[in-house]
mmCIF file of C-alpha atoms and ligand atoms in Angstrom:
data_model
loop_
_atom_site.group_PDB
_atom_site.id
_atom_site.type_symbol
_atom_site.label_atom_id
_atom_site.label_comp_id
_atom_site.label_asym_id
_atom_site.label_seq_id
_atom_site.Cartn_x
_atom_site.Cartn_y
_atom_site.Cartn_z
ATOM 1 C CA UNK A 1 -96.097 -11.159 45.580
ATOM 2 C CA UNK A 2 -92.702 -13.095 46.209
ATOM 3 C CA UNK A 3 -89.274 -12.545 47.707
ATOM 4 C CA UNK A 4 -86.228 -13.726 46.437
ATOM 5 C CA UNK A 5 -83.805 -13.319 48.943
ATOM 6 C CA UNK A 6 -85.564 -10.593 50.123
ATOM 7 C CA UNK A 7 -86.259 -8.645 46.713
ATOM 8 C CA UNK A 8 -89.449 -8.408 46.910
ATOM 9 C CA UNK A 9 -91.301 -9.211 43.033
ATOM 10 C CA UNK A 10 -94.886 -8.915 41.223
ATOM 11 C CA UNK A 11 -95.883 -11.230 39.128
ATOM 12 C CA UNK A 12 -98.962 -10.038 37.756
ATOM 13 C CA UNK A 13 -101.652 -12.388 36.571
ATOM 14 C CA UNK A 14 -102.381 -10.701 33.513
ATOM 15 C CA UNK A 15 -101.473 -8.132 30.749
ATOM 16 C CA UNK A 16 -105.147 -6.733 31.940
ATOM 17 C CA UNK A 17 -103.798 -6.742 35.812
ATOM 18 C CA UNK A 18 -100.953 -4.579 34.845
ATOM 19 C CA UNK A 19 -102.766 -2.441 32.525
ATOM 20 C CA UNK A 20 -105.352 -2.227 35.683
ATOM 21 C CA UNK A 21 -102.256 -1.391 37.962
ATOM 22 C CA UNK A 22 -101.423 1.469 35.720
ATOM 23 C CA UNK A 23 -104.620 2.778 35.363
ATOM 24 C CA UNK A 24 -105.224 2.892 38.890
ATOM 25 C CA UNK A 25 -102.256 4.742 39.437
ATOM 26 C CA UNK A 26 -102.738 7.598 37.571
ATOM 27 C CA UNK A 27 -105.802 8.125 38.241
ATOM 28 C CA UNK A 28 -104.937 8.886 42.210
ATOM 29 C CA UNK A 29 -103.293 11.688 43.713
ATOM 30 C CA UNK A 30 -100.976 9.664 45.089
ATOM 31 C CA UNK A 31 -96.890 8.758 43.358
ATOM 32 C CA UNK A 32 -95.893 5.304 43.173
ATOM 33 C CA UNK A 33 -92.551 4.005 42.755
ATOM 34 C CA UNK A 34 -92.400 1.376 40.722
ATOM 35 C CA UNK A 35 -89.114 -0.990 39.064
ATOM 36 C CA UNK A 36 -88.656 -3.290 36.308
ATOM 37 C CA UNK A 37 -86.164 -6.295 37.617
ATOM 38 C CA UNK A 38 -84.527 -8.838 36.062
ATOM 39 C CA UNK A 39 -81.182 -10.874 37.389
ATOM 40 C CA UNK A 40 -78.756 -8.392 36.729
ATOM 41 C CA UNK A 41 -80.460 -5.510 39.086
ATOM 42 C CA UNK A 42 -80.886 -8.770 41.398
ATOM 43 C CA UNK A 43 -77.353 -9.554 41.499
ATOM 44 C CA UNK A 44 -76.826 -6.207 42.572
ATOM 45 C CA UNK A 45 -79.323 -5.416 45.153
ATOM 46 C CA UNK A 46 -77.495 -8.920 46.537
ATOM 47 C CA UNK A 47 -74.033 -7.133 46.728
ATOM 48 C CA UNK A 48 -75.610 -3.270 47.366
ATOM 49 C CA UNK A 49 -77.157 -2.825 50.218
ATOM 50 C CA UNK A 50 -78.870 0.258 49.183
ATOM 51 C CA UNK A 51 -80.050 -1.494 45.590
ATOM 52 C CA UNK A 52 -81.962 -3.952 47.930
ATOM 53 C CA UNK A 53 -83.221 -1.258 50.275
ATOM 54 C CA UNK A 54 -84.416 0.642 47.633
ATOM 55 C CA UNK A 55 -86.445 -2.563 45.900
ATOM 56 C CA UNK A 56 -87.721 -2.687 49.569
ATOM 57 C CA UNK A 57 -89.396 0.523 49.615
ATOM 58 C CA UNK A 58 -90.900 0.669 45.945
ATOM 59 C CA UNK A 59 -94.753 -0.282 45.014
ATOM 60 C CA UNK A 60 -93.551 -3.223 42.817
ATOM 61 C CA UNK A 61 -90.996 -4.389 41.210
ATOM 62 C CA UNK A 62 -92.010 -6.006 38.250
ATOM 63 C CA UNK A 63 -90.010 -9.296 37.052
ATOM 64 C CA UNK A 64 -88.308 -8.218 33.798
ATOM 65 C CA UNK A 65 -86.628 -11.617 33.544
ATOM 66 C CA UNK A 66 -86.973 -15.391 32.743
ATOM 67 C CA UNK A 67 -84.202 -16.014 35.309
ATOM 68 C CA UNK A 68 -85.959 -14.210 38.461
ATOM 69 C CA UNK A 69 -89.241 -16.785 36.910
ATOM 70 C CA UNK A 70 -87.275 -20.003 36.234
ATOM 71 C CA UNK A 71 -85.887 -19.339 39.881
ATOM 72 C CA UNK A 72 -89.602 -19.445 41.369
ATOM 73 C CA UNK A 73 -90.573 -21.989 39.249
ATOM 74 C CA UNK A 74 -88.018 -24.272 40.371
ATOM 75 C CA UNK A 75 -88.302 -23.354 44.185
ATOM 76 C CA UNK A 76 -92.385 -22.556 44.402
ATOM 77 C CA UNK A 77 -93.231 -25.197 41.740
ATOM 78 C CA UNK A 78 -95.172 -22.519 39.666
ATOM 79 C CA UNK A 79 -95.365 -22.587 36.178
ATOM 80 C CA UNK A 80 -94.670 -19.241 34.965
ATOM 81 C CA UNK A 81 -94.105 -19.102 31.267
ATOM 82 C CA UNK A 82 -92.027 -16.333 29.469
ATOM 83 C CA UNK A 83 -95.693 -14.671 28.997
ATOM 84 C CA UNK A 84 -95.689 -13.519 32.910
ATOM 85 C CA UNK A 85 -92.573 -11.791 32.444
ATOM 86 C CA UNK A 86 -93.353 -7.866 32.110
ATOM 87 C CA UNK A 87 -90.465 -6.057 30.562
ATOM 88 C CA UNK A 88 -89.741 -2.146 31.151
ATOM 89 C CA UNK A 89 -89.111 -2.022 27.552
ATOM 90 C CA UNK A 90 -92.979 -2.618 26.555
ATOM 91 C CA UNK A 91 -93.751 -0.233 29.602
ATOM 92 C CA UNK A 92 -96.389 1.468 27.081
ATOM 93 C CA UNK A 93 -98.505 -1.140 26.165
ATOM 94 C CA UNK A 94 -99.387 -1.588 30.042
ATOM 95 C CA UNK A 95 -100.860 2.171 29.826
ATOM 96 C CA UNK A 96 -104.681 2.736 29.356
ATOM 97 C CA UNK A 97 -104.766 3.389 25.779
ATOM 98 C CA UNK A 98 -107.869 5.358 25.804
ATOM 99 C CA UNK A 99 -106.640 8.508 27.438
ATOM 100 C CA UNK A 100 -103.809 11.148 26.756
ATOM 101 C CA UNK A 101 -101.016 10.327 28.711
ATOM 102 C CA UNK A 102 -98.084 12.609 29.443
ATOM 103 C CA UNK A 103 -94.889 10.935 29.871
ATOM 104 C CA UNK A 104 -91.334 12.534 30.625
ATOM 105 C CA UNK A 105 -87.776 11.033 29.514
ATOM 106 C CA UNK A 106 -84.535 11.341 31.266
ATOM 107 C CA UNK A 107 -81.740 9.649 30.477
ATOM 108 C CA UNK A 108 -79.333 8.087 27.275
ATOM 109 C CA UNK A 109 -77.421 10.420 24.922
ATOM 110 C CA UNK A 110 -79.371 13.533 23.315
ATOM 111 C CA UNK A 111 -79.977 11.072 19.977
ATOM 112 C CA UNK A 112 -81.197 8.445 21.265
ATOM 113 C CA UNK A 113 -83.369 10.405 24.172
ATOM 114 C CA UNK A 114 -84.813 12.590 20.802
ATOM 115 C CA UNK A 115 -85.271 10.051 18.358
ATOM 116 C CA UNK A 116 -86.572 8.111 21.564
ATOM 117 C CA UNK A 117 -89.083 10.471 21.654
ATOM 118 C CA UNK A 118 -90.063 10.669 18.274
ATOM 119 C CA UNK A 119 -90.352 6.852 18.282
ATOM 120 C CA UNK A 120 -93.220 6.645 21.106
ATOM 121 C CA UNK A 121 -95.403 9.113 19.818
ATOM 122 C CA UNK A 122 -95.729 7.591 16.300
ATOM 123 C CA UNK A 123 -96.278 4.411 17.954
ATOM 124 C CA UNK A 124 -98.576 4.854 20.897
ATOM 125 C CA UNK A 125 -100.839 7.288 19.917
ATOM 126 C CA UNK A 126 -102.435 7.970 23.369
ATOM 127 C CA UNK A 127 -98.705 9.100 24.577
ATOM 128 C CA UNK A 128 -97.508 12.459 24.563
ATOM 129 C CA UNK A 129 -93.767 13.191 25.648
ATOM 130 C CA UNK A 130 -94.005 15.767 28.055
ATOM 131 C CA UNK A 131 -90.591 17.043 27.952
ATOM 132 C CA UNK A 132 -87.399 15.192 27.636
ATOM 133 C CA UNK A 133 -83.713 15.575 29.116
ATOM 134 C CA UNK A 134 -80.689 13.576 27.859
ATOM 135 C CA UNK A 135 -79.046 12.081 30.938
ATOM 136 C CA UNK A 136 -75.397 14.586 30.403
ATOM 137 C CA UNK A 137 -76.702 17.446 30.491
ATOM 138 C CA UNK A 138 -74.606 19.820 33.192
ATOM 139 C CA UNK A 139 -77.536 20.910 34.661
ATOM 140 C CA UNK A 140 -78.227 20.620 39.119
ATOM 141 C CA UNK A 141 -81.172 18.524 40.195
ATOM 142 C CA UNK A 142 -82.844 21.353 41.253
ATOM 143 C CA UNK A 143 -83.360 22.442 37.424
ATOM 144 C CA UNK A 144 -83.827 18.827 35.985
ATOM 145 C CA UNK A 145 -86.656 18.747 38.983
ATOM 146 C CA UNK A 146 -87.935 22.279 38.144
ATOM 147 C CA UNK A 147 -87.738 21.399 33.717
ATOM 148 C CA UNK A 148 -90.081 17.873 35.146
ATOM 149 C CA UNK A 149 -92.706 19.913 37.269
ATOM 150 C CA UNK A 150 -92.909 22.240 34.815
ATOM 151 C CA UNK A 151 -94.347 20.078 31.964
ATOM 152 C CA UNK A 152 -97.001 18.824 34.365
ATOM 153 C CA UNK A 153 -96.017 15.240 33.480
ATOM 154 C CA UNK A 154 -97.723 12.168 34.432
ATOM 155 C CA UNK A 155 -94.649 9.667 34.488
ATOM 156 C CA UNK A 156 -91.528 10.302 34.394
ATOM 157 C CA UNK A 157 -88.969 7.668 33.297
ATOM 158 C CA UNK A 158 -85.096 7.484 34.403
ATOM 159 C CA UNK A 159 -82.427 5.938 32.258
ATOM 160 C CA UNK A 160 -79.491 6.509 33.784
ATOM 161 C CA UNK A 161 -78.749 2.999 34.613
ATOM 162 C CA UNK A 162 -78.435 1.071 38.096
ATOM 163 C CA UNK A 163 -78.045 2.665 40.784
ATOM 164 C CA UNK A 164 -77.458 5.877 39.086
ATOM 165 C CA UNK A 165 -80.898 6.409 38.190
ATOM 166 C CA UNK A 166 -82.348 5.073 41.430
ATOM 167 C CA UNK A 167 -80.249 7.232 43.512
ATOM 168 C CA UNK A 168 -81.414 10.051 41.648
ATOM 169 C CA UNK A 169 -85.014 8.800 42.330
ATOM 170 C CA UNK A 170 -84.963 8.401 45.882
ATOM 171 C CA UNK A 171 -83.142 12.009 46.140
ATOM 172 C CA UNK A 172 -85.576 13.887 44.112
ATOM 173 C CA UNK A 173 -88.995 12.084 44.466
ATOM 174 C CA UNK A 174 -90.463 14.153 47.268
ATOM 175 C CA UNK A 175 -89.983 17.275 44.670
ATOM 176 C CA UNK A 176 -91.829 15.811 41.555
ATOM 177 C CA UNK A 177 -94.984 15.798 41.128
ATOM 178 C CA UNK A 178 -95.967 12.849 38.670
ATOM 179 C CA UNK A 179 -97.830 10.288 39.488
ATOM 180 C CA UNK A 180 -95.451 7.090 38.397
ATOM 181 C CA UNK A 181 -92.008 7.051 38.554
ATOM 182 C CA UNK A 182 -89.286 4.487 38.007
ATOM 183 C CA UNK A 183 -86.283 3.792 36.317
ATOM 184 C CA UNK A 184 -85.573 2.032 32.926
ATOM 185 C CA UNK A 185 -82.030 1.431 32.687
ATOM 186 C CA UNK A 186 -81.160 1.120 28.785
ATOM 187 C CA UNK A 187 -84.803 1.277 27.298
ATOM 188 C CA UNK A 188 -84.235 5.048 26.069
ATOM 189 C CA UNK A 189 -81.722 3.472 24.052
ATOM 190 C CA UNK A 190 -84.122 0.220 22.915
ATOM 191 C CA UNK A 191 -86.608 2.866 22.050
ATOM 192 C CA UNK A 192 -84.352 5.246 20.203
ATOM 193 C CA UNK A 193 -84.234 2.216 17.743
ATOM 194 C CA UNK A 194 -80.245 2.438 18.308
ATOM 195 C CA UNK A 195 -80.418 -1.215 20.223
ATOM 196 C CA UNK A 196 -82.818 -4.121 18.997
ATOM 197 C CA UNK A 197 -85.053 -6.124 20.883
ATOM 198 C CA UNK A 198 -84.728 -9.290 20.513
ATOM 199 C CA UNK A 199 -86.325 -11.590 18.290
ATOM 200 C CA UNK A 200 -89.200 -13.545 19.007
ATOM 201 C CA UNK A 201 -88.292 -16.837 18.869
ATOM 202 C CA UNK A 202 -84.704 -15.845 21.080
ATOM 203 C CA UNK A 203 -87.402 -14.161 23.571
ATOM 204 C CA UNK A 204 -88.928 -17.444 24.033
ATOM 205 C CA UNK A 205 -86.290 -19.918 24.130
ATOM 206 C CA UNK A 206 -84.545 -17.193 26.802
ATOM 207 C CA UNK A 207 -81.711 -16.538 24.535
ATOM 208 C CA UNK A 208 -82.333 -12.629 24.638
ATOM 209 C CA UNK A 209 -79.502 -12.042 26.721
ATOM 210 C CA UNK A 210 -77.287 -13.635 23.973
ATOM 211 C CA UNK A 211 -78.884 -10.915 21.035
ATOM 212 C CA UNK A 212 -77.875 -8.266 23.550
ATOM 213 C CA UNK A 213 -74.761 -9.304 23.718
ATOM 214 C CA UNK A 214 -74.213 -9.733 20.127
ATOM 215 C CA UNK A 215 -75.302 -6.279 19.476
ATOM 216 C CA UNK A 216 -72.962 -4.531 22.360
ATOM 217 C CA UNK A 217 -69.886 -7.055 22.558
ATOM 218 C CA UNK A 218 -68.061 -4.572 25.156
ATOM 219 C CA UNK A 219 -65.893 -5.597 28.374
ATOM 220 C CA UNK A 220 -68.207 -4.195 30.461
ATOM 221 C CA UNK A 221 -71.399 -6.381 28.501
ATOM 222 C CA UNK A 222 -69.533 -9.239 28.414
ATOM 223 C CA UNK A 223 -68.485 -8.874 32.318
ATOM 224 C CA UNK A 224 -71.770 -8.521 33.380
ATOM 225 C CA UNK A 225 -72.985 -11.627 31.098
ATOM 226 C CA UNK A 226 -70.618 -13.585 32.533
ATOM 227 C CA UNK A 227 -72.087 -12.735 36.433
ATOM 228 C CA UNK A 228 -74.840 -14.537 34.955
ATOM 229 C CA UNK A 229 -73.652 -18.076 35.177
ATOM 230 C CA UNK A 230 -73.106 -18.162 38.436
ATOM 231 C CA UNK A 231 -77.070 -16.847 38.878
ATOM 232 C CA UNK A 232 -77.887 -19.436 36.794
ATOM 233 C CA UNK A 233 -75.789 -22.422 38.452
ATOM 234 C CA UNK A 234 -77.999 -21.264 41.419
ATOM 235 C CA UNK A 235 -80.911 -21.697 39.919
ATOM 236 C CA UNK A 236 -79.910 -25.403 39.289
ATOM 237 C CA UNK A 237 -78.901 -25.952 42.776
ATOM 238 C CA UNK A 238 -82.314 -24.250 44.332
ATOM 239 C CA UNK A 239 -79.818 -21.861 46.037
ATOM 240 C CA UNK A 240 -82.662 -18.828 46.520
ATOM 241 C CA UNK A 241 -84.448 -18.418 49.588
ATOM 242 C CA UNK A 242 -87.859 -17.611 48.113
ATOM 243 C CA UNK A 243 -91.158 -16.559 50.108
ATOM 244 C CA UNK A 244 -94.251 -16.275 48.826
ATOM 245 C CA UNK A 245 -96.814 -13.613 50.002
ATOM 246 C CA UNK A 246 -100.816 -12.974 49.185
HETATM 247 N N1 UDP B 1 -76.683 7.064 31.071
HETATM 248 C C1 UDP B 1 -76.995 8.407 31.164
HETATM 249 N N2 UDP B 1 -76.238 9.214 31.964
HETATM 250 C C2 UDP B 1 -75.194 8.734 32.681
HETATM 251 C C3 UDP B 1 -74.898 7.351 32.601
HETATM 252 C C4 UDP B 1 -75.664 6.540 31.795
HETATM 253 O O1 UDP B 1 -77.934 8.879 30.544
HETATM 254 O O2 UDP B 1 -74.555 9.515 33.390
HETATM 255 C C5 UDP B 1 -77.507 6.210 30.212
HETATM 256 C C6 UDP B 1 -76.766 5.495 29.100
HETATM 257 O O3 UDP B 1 -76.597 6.373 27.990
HETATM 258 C C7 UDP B 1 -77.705 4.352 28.793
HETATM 259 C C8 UDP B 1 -78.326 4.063 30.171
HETATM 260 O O4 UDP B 1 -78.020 5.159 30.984
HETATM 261 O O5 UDP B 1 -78.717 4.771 27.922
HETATM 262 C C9 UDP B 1 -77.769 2.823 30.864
HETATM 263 O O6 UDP B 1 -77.926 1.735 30.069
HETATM 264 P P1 UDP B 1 -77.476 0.291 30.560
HETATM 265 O O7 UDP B 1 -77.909 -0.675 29.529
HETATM 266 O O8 UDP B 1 -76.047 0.319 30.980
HETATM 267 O O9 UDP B 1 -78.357 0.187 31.888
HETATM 268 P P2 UDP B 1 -78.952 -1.075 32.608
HETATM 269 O O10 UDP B 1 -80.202 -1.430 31.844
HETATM 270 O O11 UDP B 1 -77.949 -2.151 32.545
HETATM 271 O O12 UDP B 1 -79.215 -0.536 33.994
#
């Protein structure tokens, strides 16, 4: 566990750790809160006080970025390779893939959320969509909460962006009964097909944020690129107060 300026971040040792994580957690009675960061939901939770209190209070929040690593690297003298980083856009592959897992999906536009859907289930065989909700629907909590319960779900995963979808989270939580939780920002959208991931080799040289970029070349993607420099000057300087815990 480690803290950069107070987020507090996983690092998990392993794909098998994870996949252990996950298992663990659904197979209690218990619902865990979990989030995928990387430097843009950091940059936040550094300006929005509630962002950071809300990192504060989930299970883990898994790094989902080379920056949040190259920052510990360079302050904790770690080597932590692109390998440790554990994106919410593979979220699947941590699941125990011998078992029938039941997994709701909120968020995106009604194509992307169905053909989303469609996507997961001819891929992951051991995954069955629950239900599903696009994220525009005019419909109160109260029914979104009931239309979750109802399809006894397992997980339930909230695109809706930051803080949007973790607003939404901390208001409705106590109401739903799955066992993990968490928010996913765009990955409805990744796994719609709609969006690419990445290639490989731009994965690995930490260019990934460049392919996004290229694909979505909007104001508001180019804005929040651009808050990325200054992260990254930071990183240079060894401006991050970083603890490490057990
Ligand atoms: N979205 C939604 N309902 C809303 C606002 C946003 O379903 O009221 C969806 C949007 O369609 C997109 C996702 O939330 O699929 C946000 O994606 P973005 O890449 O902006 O999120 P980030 O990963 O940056 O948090």
């Amino acid at each position: 566990m480690y803290s950069i300026n107070k987020m507090p971040c996983t690092v998990p040792a392993s794909h098998d750790e994870i996949q252990r994580y996950f298992e663990n957690a659904l197979s209690q009675n218990e619902q865990h809160i979990i989030s995928f960061v990387n430097p843009e939901i950091f940059l936040q939770a550094e300006k929005n006080p509630f962002m950071m209190w809300y990192l504060q209070q989930t299970e883990h929040n898994f790094i989902d970025g080379n920056g949040l690593l190259l920052a510990i690297n360079r302050l904790c003298k770690t080597k932590f390779s692109t390998q440790d980083r554990y994106a919410g856009t593979d979220f699947f592959s941590y699941l125990p893939q011998d078992r029938e897992i039941l997994v709701f999906l909120y968020g995106a536009n009604e194509e992307n959320n169905a053909k989303a859907a469609e996507n997961i289930t001819k891929k992951f065989k051991n995954i069955r969509i629950s239900g599903r909700l696009n994220g525009y629907e005019n419909k109160s909590d109260d029914e979104i909460v009931s239309i979750i319960n109802t399809s006894s779900t397992d997980i339930v995963i909230v695109c809706l962006g930051a803080p949007k979808q973790e607003c939404w989270i901390l208001k409705n939580k106590d109401r739903l009964n799955a066992k993990v939780i968490f928010g996913n920002g765009g990955a409805i959208d990744f796994w719609s097909g709609k969006i690419k991931r990445a290639p490989k080799f731009m994965i690995q040289h930490r260019l990934e944020w460049l392919y996004r970029l290229g694909q979505d070349f909007s104001f508001k993607r180019i804005m929040r690129q651009m808050s990325l420099f200054p992260f990254a000057w930071r990183i240079l300087r060894k401006k991050f107060l970083i603890e490490r815990g057990k």
